[in-house]
Amino acid sequence: MPVTPPEQSFATAQVQAGFVSGVAQNTAVPPIYQSNAFEFSTLSEARDLFALRRDGNIYSRAANPTVLVFEERVAVLEGGIAAAGVASGQAAVALSLLALAKSGEHIVAARQLYGGTVDLLQDTFADWGIAVTFVDQDDLQAWADAVRPETRAFFAESVTNPIAQILDLRAVADIAHAAGVPVVIDNTVATPYLQRPKDFGADISVHSATKFIGGHGTSLGGVIVDLGTFDFSAEPARWPQLTEPYRRVAGGSLVERFGEKASPYIALVKTKYVHDLGPSLSAFNAFQLLQGLETLDLRMSRHSANAQLVAEFLEAHPAVARVHHPGLPSSDWHGLVETYLPRGAASVFSFDLHSTGDDAADFERVEQFIGRLHISRLVANIGDARSLVAHPASMTHSHMTPTQLAESGITSTTVRLSVGLEDPSDILRDFGAALDVV
Ligand SMILES: *Cc1c(COP(=O)(O)O)cnc(C)c1O
């Protein structure tokens, strides 16, 4: 412990006494490096760090040691080469695509996307001159037909929310690669435990770490992973942001500076988009997300097993019109489970109560059902340890047009579930009692 020199005045001591920067404390777990900025040992070191000539900590918007542990851990779990932790899943989706497509360019995206992603692609990207074509993700011809010379990415979710459709990723990736563009997969619902998109041809994966990665409903976060499979130097003219000299790096382009192995793509995400737009992941949230990652396999197995029981129970109940769960033989996507989700068919899915034919009466019916639940809670979130329910038509998807709702398979009686980690018999009893009322 440093001894505070006796001559330090009160005002100096209150900000400096008792601390020496850079001293290792041999903690057994990654600590929270709750520091905005980091001290340089010399000005030469600072100059090299700023020129990206060497790695090190400068300022937590750019990089933070707790966040780096989180990034490295997710990259390993996804089989990727590098990752960027960001403030939310929304930031992960936005930045992953901004690093690929600029004004005048184009993205092909699945129609079956998280509502926030639809808003981003349809409104904000349109404002910025980035065109998006939405296709039914099961229609392989539609993906191929949507490609234009200026297409720069394909985007889809490995397992969709709320209808739990499974993407035929291998087939979609083959079309993207034939067109020379990378595939970005939102792997939030599956997590790398249930599916590694890299195994099926994805090039970049993104997550709302807010959901299953954190797993406890306490911390927003997102992550972008370069899976290391896409060769941006194959057609350099298409990717000037990576292959042409980059003002922020001493000496040449990001590809020259970082090589394919160290991910020029993630370097671009961090040094340009996180740096300029500012959606950094906080050290505290990275710490929370690391706690979640440590039990990801255990939780995902339990979530999936519980969800399978709930799906089977609901399908057999007379008050239920339809259950959208790929683990059931009645699902159109059941045939893809063995290939894409062999460890469990995920725990976010939906079911429809019988409709009265009248939207207002349907709303009453759903309200009555949800009002009777005690274990499952009405919350606009997924991937929590607790079981959650939501009514997409009046909540997450309320601003969609009737056509968009119909295309997404959402009706006025669709109820979304995110089945939690409680004892499955309690979850089933709770649903049974509430359904008996409607
Ligand atoms: C929640 C979610 C997002 C957005 O993540 P936030 O952390 O809420 O910003 C993106 N994609 C999917 C599939 C999600 O479920």
PDB file of N, CA, C and O in Angstrom, residues 274-318:
ATOM      1  N   VAL A 274     -18.567   2.840 -32.961  1.00  0.00           N
ATOM      2  CA  VAL A 274     -18.730   3.002 -31.510  1.00  0.00           C
ATOM      3  C   VAL A 274     -18.100   4.325 -31.098  1.00  0.00           C
ATOM      4  O   VAL A 274     -18.656   5.090 -30.311  1.00  0.00           O
ATOM      5  N   HIS A 275     -16.941   4.626 -31.668  1.00  0.00           N
ATOM      6  CA  HIS A 275     -16.232   5.870 -31.343  1.00  0.00           C
ATOM      7  C   HIS A 275     -17.069   7.097 -31.698  1.00  0.00           C
ATOM      8  O   HIS A 275     -17.217   8.020 -30.901  1.00  0.00           O
ATOM      9  N   ASP A 276     -17.646   7.102 -32.906  1.00  0.00           N
ATOM     10  CA  ASP A 276     -18.345   8.310 -33.363  1.00  0.00           C
ATOM     11  C   ASP A 276     -19.768   8.418 -32.811  1.00  0.00           C
ATOM     12  O   ASP A 276     -20.233   9.514 -32.518  1.00  0.00           O
ATOM     13  N   LEU A 277     -20.465   7.303 -32.737  1.00  0.00           N
ATOM     14  CA  LEU A 277     -21.867   7.363 -32.316  1.00  0.00           C
ATOM     15  C   LEU A 277     -22.027   7.135 -30.811  1.00  0.00           C
ATOM     16  O   LEU A 277     -23.026   7.548 -30.226  1.00  0.00           O
ATOM     17  N   GLY A 278     -21.075   6.415 -30.208  1.00  0.00           N
ATOM     18  CA  GLY A 278     -21.002   6.363 -28.751  1.00  0.00           C
ATOM     19  C   GLY A 278     -21.767   5.302 -27.982  1.00  0.00           C
ATOM     20  O   GLY A 278     -21.835   5.406 -26.757  1.00  0.00           O
ATOM     21  N   PRO A 279     -22.326   4.260 -28.610  1.00  0.00           N
ATOM     22  CA  PRO A 279     -23.081   3.275 -27.807  1.00  0.00           C
ATOM     23  C   PRO A 279     -22.168   2.213 -27.189  1.00  0.00           C
ATOM     24  O   PRO A 279     -22.221   1.037 -27.535  1.00  0.00           O
ATOM     25  N   SER A 280     -21.346   2.631 -26.244  1.00  0.00           N
ATOM     26  CA  SER A 280     -20.395   1.691 -25.623  1.00  0.00           C
ATOM     27  C   SER A 280     -21.090   0.862 -24.553  1.00  0.00           C
ATOM     28  O   SER A 280     -22.036   1.318 -23.919  1.00  0.00           O
ATOM     29  N   LEU A 281     -20.543  -0.327 -24.344  1.00  0.00           N
ATOM     30  CA  LEU A 281     -21.009  -1.185 -23.253  1.00  0.00           C
ATOM     31  C   LEU A 281     -20.291  -0.730 -21.984  1.00  0.00           C
ATOM     32  O   LEU A 281     -19.071  -0.558 -21.980  1.00  0.00           O
ATOM     33  N   SER A 282     -21.033  -0.562 -20.900  1.00  0.00           N
ATOM     34  CA  SER A 282     -20.385  -0.120 -19.652  1.00  0.00           C
ATOM     35  C   SER A 282     -19.679  -1.299 -19.001  1.00  0.00           C
ATOM     36  O   SER A 282     -20.050  -2.458 -19.182  1.00  0.00           O
ATOM     37  N   ALA A 283     -18.658  -0.990 -18.225  1.00  0.00           N
ATOM     38  CA  ALA A 283     -17.911  -2.032 -17.506  1.00  0.00           C
ATOM     39  C   ALA A 283     -18.843  -2.798 -16.562  1.00  0.00           C
ATOM     40  O   ALA A 283     -18.763  -4.020 -16.454  1.00  0.00           O
ATOM     41  N   PHE A 284     -19.723  -2.070 -15.902  1.00  0.00           N
ATOM     42  CA  PHE A 284     -20.631  -2.741 -14.964  1.00  0.00           C
ATOM     43  C   PHE A 284     -21.529  -3.739 -15.698  1.00  0.00           C
ATOM     44  O   PHE A 284     -21.704  -4.887 -15.272  1.00  0.00           O
ATOM     45  N   ASN A 285     -22.096  -3.314 -16.837  1.00  0.00           N
ATOM     46  CA  ASN A 285     -22.970  -4.232 -17.567  1.00  0.00           C
ATOM     47  C   ASN A 285     -22.185  -5.406 -18.153  1.00  0.00           C
ATOM     48  O   ASN A 285     -22.671  -6.536 -18.172  1.00  0.00           O
ATOM     49  N   ALA A 286     -20.956  -5.147 -18.611  1.00  0.00           N
ATOM     50  CA  ALA A 286     -20.129  -6.257 -19.121  1.00  0.00           C
ATOM     51  C   ALA A 286     -19.897  -7.275 -18.004  1.00  0.00           C
ATOM     52  O   ALA A 286     -19.943  -8.495 -18.223  1.00  0.00           O
ATOM     53  N   PHE A 287     -19.665  -6.794 -16.800  1.00  0.00           N
ATOM     54  CA  PHE A 287     -19.474  -7.670 -15.640  1.00  0.00           C
ATOM     55  C   PHE A 287     -20.725  -8.513 -15.397  1.00  0.00           C
ATOM     56  O   PHE A 287     -20.658  -9.731 -15.210  1.00  0.00           O
ATOM     57  N   GLN A 288     -21.890  -7.861 -15.434  1.00  0.00           N
ATOM     58  CA  GLN A 288     -23.143  -8.586 -15.229  1.00  0.00           C
ATOM     59  C   GLN A 288     -23.336  -9.650 -16.317  1.00  0.00           C
ATOM     60  O   GLN A 288     -23.780 -10.769 -16.046  1.00  0.00           O
ATOM     61  N   LEU A 289     -23.023  -9.293 -17.565  1.00  0.00           N
ATOM     62  CA  LEU A 289     -23.198 -10.224 -18.681  1.00  0.00           C
ATOM     63  C   LEU A 289     -22.224 -11.395 -18.562  1.00  0.00           C
ATOM     64  O   LEU A 289     -22.552 -12.531 -18.928  1.00  0.00           O
ATOM     65  N   LEU A 290     -21.036 -11.132 -18.023  1.00  0.00           N
ATOM     66  CA  LEU A 290     -20.084 -12.227 -17.792  1.00  0.00           C
ATOM     67  C   LEU A 290     -20.625 -13.211 -16.760  1.00  0.00           C
ATOM     68  O   LEU A 290     -20.442 -14.427 -16.895  1.00  0.00           O
ATOM     69  N   GLN A 291     -21.296 -12.702 -15.727  1.00  0.00           N
ATOM     70  CA  GLN A 291     -21.900 -13.623 -14.738  1.00  0.00           C
ATOM     71  C   GLN A 291     -22.915 -14.517 -15.433  1.00  0.00           C
ATOM     72  O   GLN A 291     -23.006 -15.714 -15.177  1.00  0.00           O
ATOM     73  N   GLY A 292     -23.690 -13.917 -16.357  1.00  0.00           N
ATOM     74  CA  GLY A 292     -24.683 -14.697 -17.080  1.00  0.00           C
ATOM     75  C   GLY A 292     -24.041 -15.760 -17.944  1.00  0.00           C
ATOM     76  O   GLY A 292     -24.454 -16.929 -17.940  1.00  0.00           O
ATOM     77  N   LEU A 293     -22.988 -15.392 -18.675  1.00  0.00           N
ATOM     78  CA  LEU A 293     -22.346 -16.349 -19.587  1.00  0.00           C
ATOM     79  C   LEU A 293     -21.862 -17.605 -18.858  1.00  0.00           C
ATOM     80  O   LEU A 293     -21.849 -18.693 -19.429  1.00  0.00           O
ATOM     81  N   GLU A 294     -21.490 -17.443 -17.594  1.00  0.00           N
ATOM     82  CA  GLU A 294     -20.909 -18.584 -16.874  1.00  0.00           C
ATOM     83  C   GLU A 294     -21.884 -19.743 -16.696  1.00  0.00           C
ATOM     84  O   GLU A 294     -21.470 -20.877 -16.477  1.00  0.00           O
ATOM     85  N   THR A 295     -23.183 -19.471 -16.814  1.00  0.00           N
ATOM     86  CA  THR A 295     -24.160 -20.558 -16.669  1.00  0.00           C
ATOM     87  C   THR A 295     -25.021 -20.711 -17.926  1.00  0.00           C
ATOM     88  O   THR A 295     -26.108 -21.285 -17.866  1.00  0.00           O
ATOM     89  N   LEU A 296     -24.526 -20.215 -19.063  1.00  0.00           N
ATOM     90  CA  LEU A 296     -25.361 -20.202 -20.274  1.00  0.00           C
ATOM     91  C   LEU A 296     -25.850 -21.596 -20.662  1.00  0.00           C
ATOM     92  O   LEU A 296     -27.029 -21.783 -20.960  1.00  0.00           O
ATOM     93  N   ASP A 297     -24.946 -22.585 -20.653  1.00  0.00           N
ATOM     94  CA  ASP A 297     -25.350 -23.929 -21.093  1.00  0.00           C
ATOM     95  C   ASP A 297     -26.422 -24.521 -20.171  1.00  0.00           C
ATOM     96  O   ASP A 297     -27.416 -25.083 -20.628  1.00  0.00           O
ATOM     97  N   LEU A 298     -26.220 -24.341 -18.854  1.00  0.00           N
ATOM     98  CA  LEU A 298     -27.185 -24.899 -17.890  1.00  0.00           C
ATOM     99  C   LEU A 298     -28.551 -24.244 -18.060  1.00  0.00           C
ATOM    100  O   LEU A 298     -29.583 -24.912 -18.058  1.00  0.00           O
ATOM    101  N   ARG A 299     -28.528 -22.923 -18.192  1.00  0.00           N
ATOM    102  CA  ARG A 299     -29.802 -22.207 -18.312  1.00  0.00           C
ATOM    103  C   ARG A 299     -30.503 -22.538 -19.631  1.00  0.00           C
ATOM    104  O   ARG A 299     -31.713 -22.766 -19.661  1.00  0.00           O
ATOM    105  N   MET A 300     -29.750 -22.550 -20.742  1.00  0.00           N
ATOM    106  CA  MET A 300     -30.404 -22.798 -22.030  1.00  0.00           C
ATOM    107  C   MET A 300     -31.010 -24.201 -22.081  1.00  0.00           C
ATOM    108  O   MET A 300     -32.085 -24.397 -22.651  1.00  0.00           O
ATOM    109  N   SER A 301     -30.330 -25.188 -21.487  1.00  0.00           N
ATOM    110  CA  SER A 301     -30.908 -26.545 -21.465  1.00  0.00           C
ATOM    111  C   SER A 301     -32.214 -26.536 -20.684  1.00  0.00           C
ATOM    112  O   SER A 301     -33.210 -27.132 -21.110  1.00  0.00           O
ATOM    113  N   ARG A 302     -32.201 -25.873 -19.538  1.00  0.00           N
ATOM    114  CA  ARG A 302     -33.394 -25.853 -18.687  1.00  0.00           C
ATOM    115  C   ARG A 302     -34.520 -25.054 -19.350  1.00  0.00           C
ATOM    116  O   ARG A 302     -35.681 -25.488 -19.352  1.00  0.00           O
ATOM    117  N   HIS A 303     -34.160 -23.875 -19.927  1.00  0.00           N
ATOM    118  CA  HIS A 303     -35.166 -23.079 -20.635  1.00  0.00           C
ATOM    119  C   HIS A 303     -35.833 -23.930 -21.729  1.00  0.00           C
ATOM    120  O   HIS A 303     -37.057 -23.947 -21.864  1.00  0.00           O
ATOM    121  N   SER A 304     -34.998 -24.622 -22.519  1.00  0.00           N
ATOM    122  CA  SER A 304     -35.532 -25.386 -23.661  1.00  0.00           C
ATOM    123  C   SER A 304     -36.387 -26.556 -23.198  1.00  0.00           C
ATOM    124  O   SER A 304     -37.440 -26.829 -23.772  1.00  0.00           O
ATOM    125  N   ALA A 305     -35.918 -27.255 -22.160  1.00  0.00           N
ATOM    126  CA  ALA A 305     -36.678 -28.418 -21.674  1.00  0.00           C
ATOM    127  C   ALA A 305     -38.017 -27.952 -21.104  1.00  0.00           C
ATOM    128  O   ALA A 305     -39.065 -28.559 -21.374  1.00  0.00           O
ATOM    129  N   ASN A 306     -37.997 -26.869 -20.325  1.00  0.00           N
ATOM    130  CA  ASN A 306     -39.255 -26.337 -19.773  1.00  0.00           C
ATOM    131  C   ASN A 306     -40.199 -25.913 -20.900  1.00  0.00           C
ATOM    132  O   ASN A 306     -41.409 -26.166 -20.850  1.00  0.00           O
ATOM    133  N   ALA A 307     -39.625 -25.241 -21.927  1.00  0.00           N
ATOM    134  CA  ALA A 307     -40.455 -24.737 -23.026  1.00  0.00           C
ATOM    135  C   ALA A 307     -41.109 -25.884 -23.796  1.00  0.00           C
ATOM    136  O   ALA A 307     -42.270 -25.794 -24.213  1.00  0.00           O
ATOM    137  N   GLN A 308     -40.367 -26.961 -23.976  1.00  0.00           N
ATOM    138  CA  GLN A 308     -40.932 -28.113 -24.693  1.00  0.00           C
ATOM    139  C   GLN A 308     -42.152 -28.655 -23.924  1.00  0.00           C
ATOM    140  O   GLN A 308     -43.196 -28.945 -24.516  1.00  0.00           O
ATOM    141  N   LEU A 309     -42.032 -28.742 -22.606  1.00  0.00           N
ATOM    142  CA  LEU A 309     -43.158 -29.231 -21.792  1.00  0.00           C
ATOM    143  C   LEU A 309     -44.354 -28.286 -21.890  1.00  0.00           C
ATOM    144  O   LEU A 309     -45.503 -28.725 -22.017  1.00  0.00           O
ATOM    145  N   VAL A 310     -44.074 -26.983 -21.845  1.00  0.00           N
ATOM    146  CA  VAL A 310     -45.156 -26.004 -21.927  1.00  0.00           C
ATOM    147  C   VAL A 310     -45.837 -26.093 -23.297  1.00  0.00           C
ATOM    148  O   VAL A 310     -47.072 -26.076 -23.396  1.00  0.00           O
ATOM    149  N   ALA A 311     -45.033 -26.212 -24.357  1.00  0.00           N
ATOM    150  CA  ALA A 311     -45.598 -26.282 -25.710  1.00  0.00           C
ATOM    151  C   ALA A 311     -46.515 -27.497 -25.849  1.00  0.00           C
ATOM    152  O   ALA A 311     -47.617 -27.406 -26.402  1.00  0.00           O
ATOM    153  N   GLU A 312     -46.056 -28.632 -25.323  1.00  0.00           N
ATOM    154  CA  GLU A 312     -46.873 -29.852 -25.427  1.00  0.00           C
ATOM    155  C   GLU A 312     -48.164 -29.715 -24.611  1.00  0.00           C
ATOM    156  O   GLU A 312     -49.241 -30.112 -25.056  1.00  0.00           O
ATOM    157  N   PHE A 313     -48.029 -29.119 -23.447  1.00  0.00           N
ATOM    158  CA  PHE A 313     -49.203 -28.913 -22.586  1.00  0.00           C
ATOM    159  C   PHE A 313     -50.225 -28.006 -23.280  1.00  0.00           C
ATOM    160  O   PHE A 313     -51.429 -28.306 -23.320  1.00  0.00           O
ATOM    161  N   LEU A 314     -49.738 -26.903 -23.842  1.00  0.00           N
ATOM    162  CA  LEU A 314     -50.650 -25.946 -24.482  1.00  0.00           C
ATOM    163  C   LEU A 314     -51.334 -26.576 -25.688  1.00  0.00           C
ATOM    164  O   LEU A 314     -52.524 -26.368 -25.929  1.00  0.00           O
ATOM    165  N   GLU A 315     -50.565 -27.338 -26.466  1.00  0.00           N
ATOM    166  CA  GLU A 315     -51.143 -27.915 -27.678  1.00  0.00           C
ATOM    167  C   GLU A 315     -52.308 -28.851 -27.348  1.00  0.00           C
ATOM    168  O   GLU A 315     -53.262 -28.969 -28.117  1.00  0.00           O
ATOM    169  N   ALA A 316     -52.230 -29.481 -26.179  1.00  0.00           N
ATOM    170  CA  ALA A 316     -53.290 -30.425 -25.790  1.00  0.00           C
ATOM    171  C   ALA A 316     -54.474 -29.736 -25.122  1.00  0.00           C
ATOM    172  O   ALA A 316     -55.475 -30.374 -24.824  1.00  0.00           O
ATOM    173  N   HIS A 317     -54.365 -28.429 -24.863  1.00  0.00           N
ATOM    174  CA  HIS A 317     -55.435 -27.754 -24.106  1.00  0.00           C
ATOM    175  C   HIS A 317     -56.533 -27.237 -25.043  1.00  0.00           C
ATOM    176  O   HIS A 317     -56.240 -26.580 -26.045  1.00  0.00           O
ATOM    177  N   PRO A 318     -57.802 -27.500 -24.730  1.00  0.00           N
ATOM    178  CA  PRO A 318     -58.890 -27.113 -25.633  1.00  0.00           C
ATOM    179  C   PRO A 318     -59.037 -25.603 -25.833  1.00  0.00           C
ATOM    180  O   PRO A 318     -59.600 -25.175 -26.845  1.00  0.00           O
TER     181      PRO A 318
END
